[in-house]
Coordinates of C-alpha atoms and ligand atoms in Angstrom, one line a residue:
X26 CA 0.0 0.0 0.0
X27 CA 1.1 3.3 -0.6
X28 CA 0.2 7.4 -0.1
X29 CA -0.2 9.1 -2.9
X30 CA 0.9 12.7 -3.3
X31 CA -0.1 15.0 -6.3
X32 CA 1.9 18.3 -6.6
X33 CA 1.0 21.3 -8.9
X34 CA 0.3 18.6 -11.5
X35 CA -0.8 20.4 -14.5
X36 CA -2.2 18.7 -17.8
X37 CA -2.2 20.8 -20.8
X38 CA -3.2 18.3 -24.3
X39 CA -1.5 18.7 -27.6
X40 CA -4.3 20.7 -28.5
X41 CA -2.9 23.5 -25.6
X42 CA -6.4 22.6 -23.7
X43 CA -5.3 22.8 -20.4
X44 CA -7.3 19.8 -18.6
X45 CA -5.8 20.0 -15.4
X46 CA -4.5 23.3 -13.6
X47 CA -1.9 23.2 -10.6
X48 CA -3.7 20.4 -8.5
X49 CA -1.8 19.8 -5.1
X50 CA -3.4 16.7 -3.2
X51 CA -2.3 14.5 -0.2
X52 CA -3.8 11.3 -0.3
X53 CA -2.8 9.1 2.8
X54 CA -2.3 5.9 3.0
X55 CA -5.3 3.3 2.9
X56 CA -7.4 6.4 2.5
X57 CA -10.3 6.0 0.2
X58 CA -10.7 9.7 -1.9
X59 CA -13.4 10.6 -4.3
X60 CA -12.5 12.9 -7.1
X61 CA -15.9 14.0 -8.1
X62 CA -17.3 17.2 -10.5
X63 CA -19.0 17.9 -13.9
X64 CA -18.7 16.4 -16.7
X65 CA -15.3 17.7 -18.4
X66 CA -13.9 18.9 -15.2
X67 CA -10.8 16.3 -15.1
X68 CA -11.4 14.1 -13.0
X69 CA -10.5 11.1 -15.3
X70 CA -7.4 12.5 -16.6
X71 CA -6.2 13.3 -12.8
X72 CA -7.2 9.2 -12.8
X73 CA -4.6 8.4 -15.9
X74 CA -1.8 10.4 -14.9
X75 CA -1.9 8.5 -11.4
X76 CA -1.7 5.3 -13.2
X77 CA 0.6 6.7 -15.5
X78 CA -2.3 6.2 -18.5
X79 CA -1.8 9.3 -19.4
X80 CA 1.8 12.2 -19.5
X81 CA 2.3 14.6 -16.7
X82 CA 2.9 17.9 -18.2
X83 CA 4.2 19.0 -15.2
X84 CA 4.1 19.0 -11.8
X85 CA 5.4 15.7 -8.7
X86 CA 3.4 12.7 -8.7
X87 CA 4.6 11.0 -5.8
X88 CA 3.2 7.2 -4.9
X89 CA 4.9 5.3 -2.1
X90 CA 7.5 8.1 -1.6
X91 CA 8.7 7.7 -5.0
X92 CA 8.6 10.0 -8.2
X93 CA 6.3 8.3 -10.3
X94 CA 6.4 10.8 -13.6
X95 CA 8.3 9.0 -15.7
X96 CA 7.6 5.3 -14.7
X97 CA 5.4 3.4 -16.8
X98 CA 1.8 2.0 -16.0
X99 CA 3.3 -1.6 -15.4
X100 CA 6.2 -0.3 -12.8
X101 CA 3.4 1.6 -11.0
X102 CA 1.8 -1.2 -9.4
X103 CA -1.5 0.4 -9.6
X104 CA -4.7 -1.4 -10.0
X105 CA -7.6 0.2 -12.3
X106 CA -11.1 -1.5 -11.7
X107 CA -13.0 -0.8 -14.8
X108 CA -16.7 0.1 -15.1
X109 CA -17.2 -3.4 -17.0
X110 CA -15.1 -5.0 -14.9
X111 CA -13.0 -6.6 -17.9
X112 CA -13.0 -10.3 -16.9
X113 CA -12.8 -13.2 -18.9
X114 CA -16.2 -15.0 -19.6
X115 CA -14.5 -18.6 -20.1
X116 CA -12.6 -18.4 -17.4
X117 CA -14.0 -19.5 -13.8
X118 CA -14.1 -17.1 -10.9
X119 CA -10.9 -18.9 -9.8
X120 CA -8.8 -18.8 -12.9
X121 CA -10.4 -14.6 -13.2
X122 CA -8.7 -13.9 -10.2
X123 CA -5.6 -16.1 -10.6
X124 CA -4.9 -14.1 -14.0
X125 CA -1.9 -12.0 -13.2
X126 CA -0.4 -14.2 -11.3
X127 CA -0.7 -16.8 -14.4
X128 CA 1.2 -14.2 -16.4
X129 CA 3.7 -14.2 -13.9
X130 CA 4.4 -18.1 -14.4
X131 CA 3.5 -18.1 -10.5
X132 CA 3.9 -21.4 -9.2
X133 CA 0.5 -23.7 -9.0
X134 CA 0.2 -23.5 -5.0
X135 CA 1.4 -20.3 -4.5
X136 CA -1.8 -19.4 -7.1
X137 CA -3.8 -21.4 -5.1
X138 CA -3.2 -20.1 -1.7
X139 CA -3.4 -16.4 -3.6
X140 CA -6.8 -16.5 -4.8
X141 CA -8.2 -18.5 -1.6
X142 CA -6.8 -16.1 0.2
X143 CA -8.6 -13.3 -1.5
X144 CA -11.6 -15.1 -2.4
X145 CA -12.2 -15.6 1.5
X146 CA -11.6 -11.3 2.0
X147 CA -14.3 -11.3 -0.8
X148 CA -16.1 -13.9 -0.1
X149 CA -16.4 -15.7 -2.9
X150 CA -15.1 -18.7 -2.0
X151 CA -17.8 -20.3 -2.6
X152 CA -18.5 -19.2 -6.2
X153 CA -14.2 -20.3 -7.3
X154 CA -15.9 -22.7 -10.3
X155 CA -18.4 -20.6 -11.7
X156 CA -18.3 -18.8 -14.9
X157 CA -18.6 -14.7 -14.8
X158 CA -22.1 -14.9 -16.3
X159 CA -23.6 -16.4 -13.2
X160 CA -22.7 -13.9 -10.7
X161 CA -24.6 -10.9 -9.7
X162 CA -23.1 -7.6 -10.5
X163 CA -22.0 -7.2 -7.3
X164 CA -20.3 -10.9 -7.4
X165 CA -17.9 -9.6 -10.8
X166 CA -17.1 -6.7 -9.1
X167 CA -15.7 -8.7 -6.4
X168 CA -13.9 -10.8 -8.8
X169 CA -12.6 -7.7 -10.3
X170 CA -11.3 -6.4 -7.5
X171 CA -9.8 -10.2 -6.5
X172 CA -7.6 -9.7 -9.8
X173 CA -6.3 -6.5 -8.0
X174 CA -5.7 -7.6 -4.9
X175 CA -3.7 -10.8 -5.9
X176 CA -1.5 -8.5 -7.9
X177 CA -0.7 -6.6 -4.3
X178 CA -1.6 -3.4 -5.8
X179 CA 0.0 -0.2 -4.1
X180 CA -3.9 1.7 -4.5
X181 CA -6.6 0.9 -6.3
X182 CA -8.4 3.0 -8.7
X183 CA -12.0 3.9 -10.2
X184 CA -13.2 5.2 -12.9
X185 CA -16.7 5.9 -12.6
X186 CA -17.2 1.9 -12.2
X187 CA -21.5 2.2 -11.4
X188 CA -21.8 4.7 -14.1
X189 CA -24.1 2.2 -16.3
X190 CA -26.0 0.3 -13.5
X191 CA -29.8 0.6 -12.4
X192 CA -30.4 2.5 -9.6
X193 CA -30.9 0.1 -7.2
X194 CA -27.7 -2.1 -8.5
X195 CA -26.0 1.2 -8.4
X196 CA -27.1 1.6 -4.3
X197 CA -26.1 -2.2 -3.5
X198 CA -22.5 -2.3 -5.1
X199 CA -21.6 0.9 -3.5
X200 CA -22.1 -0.4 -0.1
X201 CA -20.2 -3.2 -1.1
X202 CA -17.5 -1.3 -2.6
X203 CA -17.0 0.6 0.8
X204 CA -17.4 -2.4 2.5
X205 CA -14.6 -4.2 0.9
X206 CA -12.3 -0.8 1.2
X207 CA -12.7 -0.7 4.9
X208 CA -11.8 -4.5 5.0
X209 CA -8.6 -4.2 2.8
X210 CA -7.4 -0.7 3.7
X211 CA -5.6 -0.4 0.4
X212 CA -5.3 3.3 -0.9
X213 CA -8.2 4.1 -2.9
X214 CA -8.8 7.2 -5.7
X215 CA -12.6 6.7 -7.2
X216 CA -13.5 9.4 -9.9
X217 CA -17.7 9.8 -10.2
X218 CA -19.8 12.6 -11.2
X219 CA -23.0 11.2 -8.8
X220 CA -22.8 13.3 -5.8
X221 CA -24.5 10.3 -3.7
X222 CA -21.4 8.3 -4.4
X223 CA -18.9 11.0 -3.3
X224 CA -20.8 11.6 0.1
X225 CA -21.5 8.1 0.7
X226 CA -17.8 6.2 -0.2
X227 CA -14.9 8.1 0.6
X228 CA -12.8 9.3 3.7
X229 CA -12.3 12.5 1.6
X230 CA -13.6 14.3 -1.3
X231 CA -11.6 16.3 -3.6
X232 CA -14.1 18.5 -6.0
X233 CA -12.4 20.3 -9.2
X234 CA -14.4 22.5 -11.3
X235 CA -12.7 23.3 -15.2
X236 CA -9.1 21.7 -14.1
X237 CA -8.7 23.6 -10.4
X238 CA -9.0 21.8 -7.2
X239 CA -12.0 23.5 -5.6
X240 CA -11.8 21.8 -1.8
X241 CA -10.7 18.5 -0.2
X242 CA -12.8 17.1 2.6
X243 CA -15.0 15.2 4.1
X244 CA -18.5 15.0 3.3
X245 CA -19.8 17.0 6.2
X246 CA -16.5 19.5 5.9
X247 CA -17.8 20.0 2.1
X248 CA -21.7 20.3 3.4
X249 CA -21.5 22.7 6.1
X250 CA -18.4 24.7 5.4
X251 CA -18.6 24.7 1.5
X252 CA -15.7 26.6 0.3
X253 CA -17.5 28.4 -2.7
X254 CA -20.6 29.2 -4.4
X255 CA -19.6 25.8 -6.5
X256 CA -19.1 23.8 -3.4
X257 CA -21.9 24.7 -1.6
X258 CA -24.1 24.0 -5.1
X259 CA -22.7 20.9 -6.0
X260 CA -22.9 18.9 -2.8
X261 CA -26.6 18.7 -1.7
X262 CA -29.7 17.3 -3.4
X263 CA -32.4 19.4 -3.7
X264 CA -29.5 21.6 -3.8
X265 CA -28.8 24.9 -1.5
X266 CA -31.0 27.8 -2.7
X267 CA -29.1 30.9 -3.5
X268 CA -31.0 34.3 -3.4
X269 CA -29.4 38.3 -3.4
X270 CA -28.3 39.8 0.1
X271 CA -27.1 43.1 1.1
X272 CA -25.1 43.7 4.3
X273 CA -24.9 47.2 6.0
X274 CA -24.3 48.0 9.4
X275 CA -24.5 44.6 10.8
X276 CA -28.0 44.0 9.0
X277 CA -28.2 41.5 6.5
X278 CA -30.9 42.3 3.4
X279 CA -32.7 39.2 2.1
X280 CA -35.9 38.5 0.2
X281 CA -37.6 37.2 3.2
X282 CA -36.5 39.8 5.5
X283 CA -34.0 41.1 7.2
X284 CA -31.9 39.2 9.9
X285 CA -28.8 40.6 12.4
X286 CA -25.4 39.9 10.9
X287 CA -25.2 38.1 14.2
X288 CA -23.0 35.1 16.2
X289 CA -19.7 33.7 14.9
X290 CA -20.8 32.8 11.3
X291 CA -22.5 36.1 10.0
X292 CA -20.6 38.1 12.4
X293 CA -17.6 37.9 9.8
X294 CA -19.2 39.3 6.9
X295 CA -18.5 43.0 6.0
X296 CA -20.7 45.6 4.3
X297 CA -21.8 45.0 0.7
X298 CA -23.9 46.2 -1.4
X299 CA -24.2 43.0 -3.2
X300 CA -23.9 39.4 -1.9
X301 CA -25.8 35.5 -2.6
X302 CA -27.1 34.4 0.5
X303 CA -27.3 30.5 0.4
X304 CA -29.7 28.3 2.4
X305 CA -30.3 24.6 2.1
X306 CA -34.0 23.4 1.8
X307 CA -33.8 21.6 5.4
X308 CA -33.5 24.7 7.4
X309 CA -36.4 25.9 6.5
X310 CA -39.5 24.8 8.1
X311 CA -43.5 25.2 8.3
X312 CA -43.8 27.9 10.7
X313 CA -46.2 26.4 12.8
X314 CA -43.8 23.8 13.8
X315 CA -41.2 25.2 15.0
X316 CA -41.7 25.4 18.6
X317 CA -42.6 29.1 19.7
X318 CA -39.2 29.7 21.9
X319 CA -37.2 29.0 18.9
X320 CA -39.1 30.4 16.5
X321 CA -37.8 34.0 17.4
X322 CA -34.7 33.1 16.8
X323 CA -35.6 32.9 13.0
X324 CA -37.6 34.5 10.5
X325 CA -41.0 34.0 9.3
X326 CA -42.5 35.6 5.7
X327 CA -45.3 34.2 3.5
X328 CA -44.5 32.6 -0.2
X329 CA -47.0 30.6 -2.9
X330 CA -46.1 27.4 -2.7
X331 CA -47.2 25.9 -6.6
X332 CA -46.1 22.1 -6.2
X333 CA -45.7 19.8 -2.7
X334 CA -44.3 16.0 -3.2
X335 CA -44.6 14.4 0.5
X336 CA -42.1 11.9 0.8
X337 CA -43.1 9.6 3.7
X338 CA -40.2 11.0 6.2
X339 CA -40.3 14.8 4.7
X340 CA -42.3 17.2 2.6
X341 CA -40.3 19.1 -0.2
X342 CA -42.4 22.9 -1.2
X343 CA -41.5 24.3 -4.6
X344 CA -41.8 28.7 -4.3
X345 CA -42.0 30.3 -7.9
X346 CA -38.7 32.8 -7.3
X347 CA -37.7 35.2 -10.2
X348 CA -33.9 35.8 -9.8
X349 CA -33.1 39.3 -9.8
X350 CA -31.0 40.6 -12.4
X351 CA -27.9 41.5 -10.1
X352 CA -27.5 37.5 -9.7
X353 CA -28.6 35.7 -12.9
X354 CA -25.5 35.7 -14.7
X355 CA -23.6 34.3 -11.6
X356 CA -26.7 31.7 -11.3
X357 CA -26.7 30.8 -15.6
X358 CA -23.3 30.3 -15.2
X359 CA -23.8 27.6 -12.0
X360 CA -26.7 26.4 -13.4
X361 CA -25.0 25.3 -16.8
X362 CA -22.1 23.8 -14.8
X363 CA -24.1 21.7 -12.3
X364 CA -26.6 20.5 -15.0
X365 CA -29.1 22.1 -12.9
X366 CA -32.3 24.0 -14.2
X367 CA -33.8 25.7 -11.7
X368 CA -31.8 27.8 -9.6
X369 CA -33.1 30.9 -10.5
X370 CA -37.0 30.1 -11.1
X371 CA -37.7 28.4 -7.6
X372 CA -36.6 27.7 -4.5
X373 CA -37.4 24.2 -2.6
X374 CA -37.7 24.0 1.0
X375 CA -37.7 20.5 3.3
X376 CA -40.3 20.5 5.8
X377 CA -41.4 18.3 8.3
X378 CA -43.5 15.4 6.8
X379 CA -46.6 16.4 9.4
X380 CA -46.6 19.9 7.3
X381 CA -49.9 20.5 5.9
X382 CA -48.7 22.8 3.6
X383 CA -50.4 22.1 0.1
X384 CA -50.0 23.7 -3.3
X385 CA -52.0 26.4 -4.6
X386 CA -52.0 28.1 -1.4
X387 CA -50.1 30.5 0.9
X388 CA -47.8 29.0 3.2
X389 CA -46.0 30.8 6.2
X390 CA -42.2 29.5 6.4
X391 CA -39.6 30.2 9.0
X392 CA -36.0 29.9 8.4
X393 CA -32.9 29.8 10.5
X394 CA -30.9 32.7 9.6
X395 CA -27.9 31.5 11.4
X396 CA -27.9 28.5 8.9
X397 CA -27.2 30.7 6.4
X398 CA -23.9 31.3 4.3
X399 CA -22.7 34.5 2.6
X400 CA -21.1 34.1 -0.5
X401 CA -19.1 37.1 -2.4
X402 CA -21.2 37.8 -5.2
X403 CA -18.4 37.7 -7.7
X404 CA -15.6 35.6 -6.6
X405 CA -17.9 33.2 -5.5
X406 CA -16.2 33.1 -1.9
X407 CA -18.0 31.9 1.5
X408 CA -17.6 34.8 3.6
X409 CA -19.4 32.7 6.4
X410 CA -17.0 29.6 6.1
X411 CA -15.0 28.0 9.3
X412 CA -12.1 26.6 7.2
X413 CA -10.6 24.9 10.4
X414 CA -14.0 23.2 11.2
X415 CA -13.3 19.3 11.7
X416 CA -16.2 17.1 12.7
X417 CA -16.3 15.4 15.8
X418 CA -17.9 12.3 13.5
X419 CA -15.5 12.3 11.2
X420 CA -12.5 9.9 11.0
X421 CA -9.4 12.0 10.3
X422 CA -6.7 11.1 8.2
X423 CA -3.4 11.7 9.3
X424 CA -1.6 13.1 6.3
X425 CA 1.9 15.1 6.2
X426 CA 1.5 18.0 4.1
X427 CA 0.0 20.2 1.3
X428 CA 1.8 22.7 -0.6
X429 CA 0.8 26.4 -0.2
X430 CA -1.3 28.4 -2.5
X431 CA -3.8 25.6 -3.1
X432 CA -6.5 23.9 -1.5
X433 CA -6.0 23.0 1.3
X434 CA -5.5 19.3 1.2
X435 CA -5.2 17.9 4.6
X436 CA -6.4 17.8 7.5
X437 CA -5.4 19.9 10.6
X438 CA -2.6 18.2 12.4
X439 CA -3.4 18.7 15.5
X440 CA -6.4 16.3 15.3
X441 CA -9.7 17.5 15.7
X442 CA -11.4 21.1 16.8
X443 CA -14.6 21.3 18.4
X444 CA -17.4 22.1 16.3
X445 CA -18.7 26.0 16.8
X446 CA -22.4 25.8 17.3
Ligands
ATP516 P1 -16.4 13.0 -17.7 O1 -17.1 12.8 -16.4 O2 -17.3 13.5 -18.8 O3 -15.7 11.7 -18.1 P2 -14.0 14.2 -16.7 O4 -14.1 15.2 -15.6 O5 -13.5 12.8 -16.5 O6 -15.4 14.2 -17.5 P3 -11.8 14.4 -18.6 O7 -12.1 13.2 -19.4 O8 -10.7 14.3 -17.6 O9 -13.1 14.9 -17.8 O10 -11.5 15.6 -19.6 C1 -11.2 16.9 -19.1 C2 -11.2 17.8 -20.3 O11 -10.1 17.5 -21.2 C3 -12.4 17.8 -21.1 O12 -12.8 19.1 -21.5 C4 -12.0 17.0 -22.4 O13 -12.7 17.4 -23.5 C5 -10.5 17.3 -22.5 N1 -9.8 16.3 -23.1 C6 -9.7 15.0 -22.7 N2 -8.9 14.3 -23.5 C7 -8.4 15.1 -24.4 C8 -7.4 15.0 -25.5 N3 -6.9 13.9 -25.8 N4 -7.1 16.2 -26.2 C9 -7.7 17.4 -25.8 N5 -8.6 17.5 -24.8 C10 -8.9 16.4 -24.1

């Protein structure tokens, strides 16, 4: 097993499209890291130059201490586990797995004890003499990750490996994908644009946006303390509603009212005549649930609510919402990028499922105005963001370094901060 350390790697293509843009990343060892973002962004081509699939234009790549630029694919004892898992459909489950080792000219028991080794990690033992084509999906994944694991890969490495399954496929082989991580602990870099995937598998998730590194952390890091506008857009499904601010003399403007700049979030933000406020649909409620001590602490208006889908555990309440001018071109642009349609024509709120808030009518809403982030309305910065929060939840990785000037891409050494409030 092996860390794997990316420094100011830059891919530009013969065509001078610059894919890739000065990405620093620290990934430790046995740490499982998502590379997730739209289509295009370069996430698959970070992939390649890992496993050395594709040239380094510049930059370090760095696997188990070692400079891995000029090495090729074979000498980098990687492991790649395709989407179609690439095994051999005349060949049993036993002889699938025993592949490399075949090519090796491995002696017969060594094979043996190999692949029963692996099989029993996988547990598959009981499926050695089958063919491929009577497994489950979940079963030739397995197998494909046997082949890796006999060959003692350094990290393993995904490339969008669900992308073509049914949902429901899709929902079982992840869990089985993290399960089989946690059990082998070998490094692990999985590239996928499905946002479910990067906040459900990894220890860490790296986002990049048009070739730059955006933010590295963990789910929760990247939910709560979103770096950017991006961020805080990307991860989150419905995702977080963004709507014009001002801030002047610790008031903040929005379109339900106006709130104190108040408590260690808000309290940061300086006057601006312009500024997206961002809010995710959960903290908003149906005011006449929220119990009357707290509901002072938030803010109540009125909005149409034109379509209700009640979920069982939750109730999600479309508004109508025009965008103002001042923000549609920041919200087109996001919009485009996240393959999302609606940012600025509604806004969608999560409500208790007991709401009894219908469509067609006027609803009363309350939100929590300390929930909210601040965002610069042109760099796309949170203004509200606690980059040193670390999760009390959350497993830290230990890892040694990142270069300045980039995203940050570990984790505070000093283990882990309390959360603020
Ligand atoms: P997807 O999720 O669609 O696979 P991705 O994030 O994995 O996207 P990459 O495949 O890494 O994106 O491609 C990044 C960018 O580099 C894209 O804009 C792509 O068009 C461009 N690109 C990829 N290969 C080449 C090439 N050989 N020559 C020029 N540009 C390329």
């Amino acid at each position: 097993m092996a860390a794997i350390t990316m420094r100011n790697i830059v891919k530009r293509y013969s065509d001078g499209f610059q894919a890739v843009n000065d990405v620093s990343l620290d990934i430790a060892d046995g740490e499982f890291v998502i590379l997730v973002g739209p289509s295009g962004c370069g996430k698959s081509t970070l992939l390649r130059m890992i496993v050395g699939l594709e040239d380094i234009t510049s930059g370090d790549m760095i696997i188990g201490g070692n400079r891995v630029n000029q090495k090729a694919p074979r000498d980098r004892n990687l492991a790649m586990v395709f989407q179609n898992y690439a095994l051999y459909p005349h060949l049993s489950v036993f002889e699938n797995i025993a592949f490399p080792l075949r090519l090796k000219n491995v002696p017969d028991a060594e094979v043996r004890e190999q692949v029963a080794h692996a099989a029993e990690l996988l547990q598959l033992t009981e499926h050695l003499d089958r063919k491929p084509a009577n497994l489950s999906g979940g079963q030739r994944q397995r197998v494909a990750m046997g082949r890796a694991i006999v060959r003692k890969a350094d990290a393993f490495l995904f490339d969008e490996p669900l992308s073509n399954l049914d949902a429901k496929l899709r929902g079982q082989m992840r869990t089985e994908i993290a399960r089989m991580q946690k059990r082998l602990g070998t490094t692990t870099v999985y590239v996928t644009h499905d946002q479910t995937e990067a906040m459900t598998l990894g220890d860490r998730i790296a986002v990049l946006r048009k070739g730059v590194l955006q933010q590295v952390g963990t789910a929760r890091q990247l939910y709560e303390e979103p770096a950017n506008l991006f961020v805080a857009g990307f991860i989150g499904s419905p995702p977080m509603n963004f709507v014009p601010g001002r801030v002047k003399d610790g008031q903040i403007d929005t379109p339900f009212g106006t709130v104190a700049a108040e408590g260690p979030r808000l309290s940061k933000v300086t006057d601006r005549e312009l500024c997206i406020i961002g809010l995710r649909p959960e903290h908003f409620e149906d005011e006449r649930l929220v119990a009357a001590d707290v509901r002072g602490r938030g803010k109540s208006f009125s909005a149409e609510v034109d379509v209700t889908e009640w979920l069982g555990n939750g109730l999600f309440a479309y508004v109508p919402y025009e965008a103002p001018s001042e923000v549609t071109a920041q919200l087109e642009e996001l919009e485009r990028e996240l393959d999302s349609e609606q940012m600025r024509t509604q806004l969608v709120v999560a409500l208790d499922a007991s709401s009894r808030i219908r469509a067609g009518a006027t609803a009363r809403l309350w939100f929590d105005p300390h929930k909210m982030h601040v965002f610069d309305a042109s760099s796309g910065e949170n203004l509200t963001r606690d980059p040193d929060r670390v999760f009390e939840e959350d497993d830290a990785f230990e890892v040694v370094s990142s270069s300045p000037g980039s995203a940050s891409a570990s984790v505070p050494e000093d283990g882990k901060h309390a959360a603020p409030e």
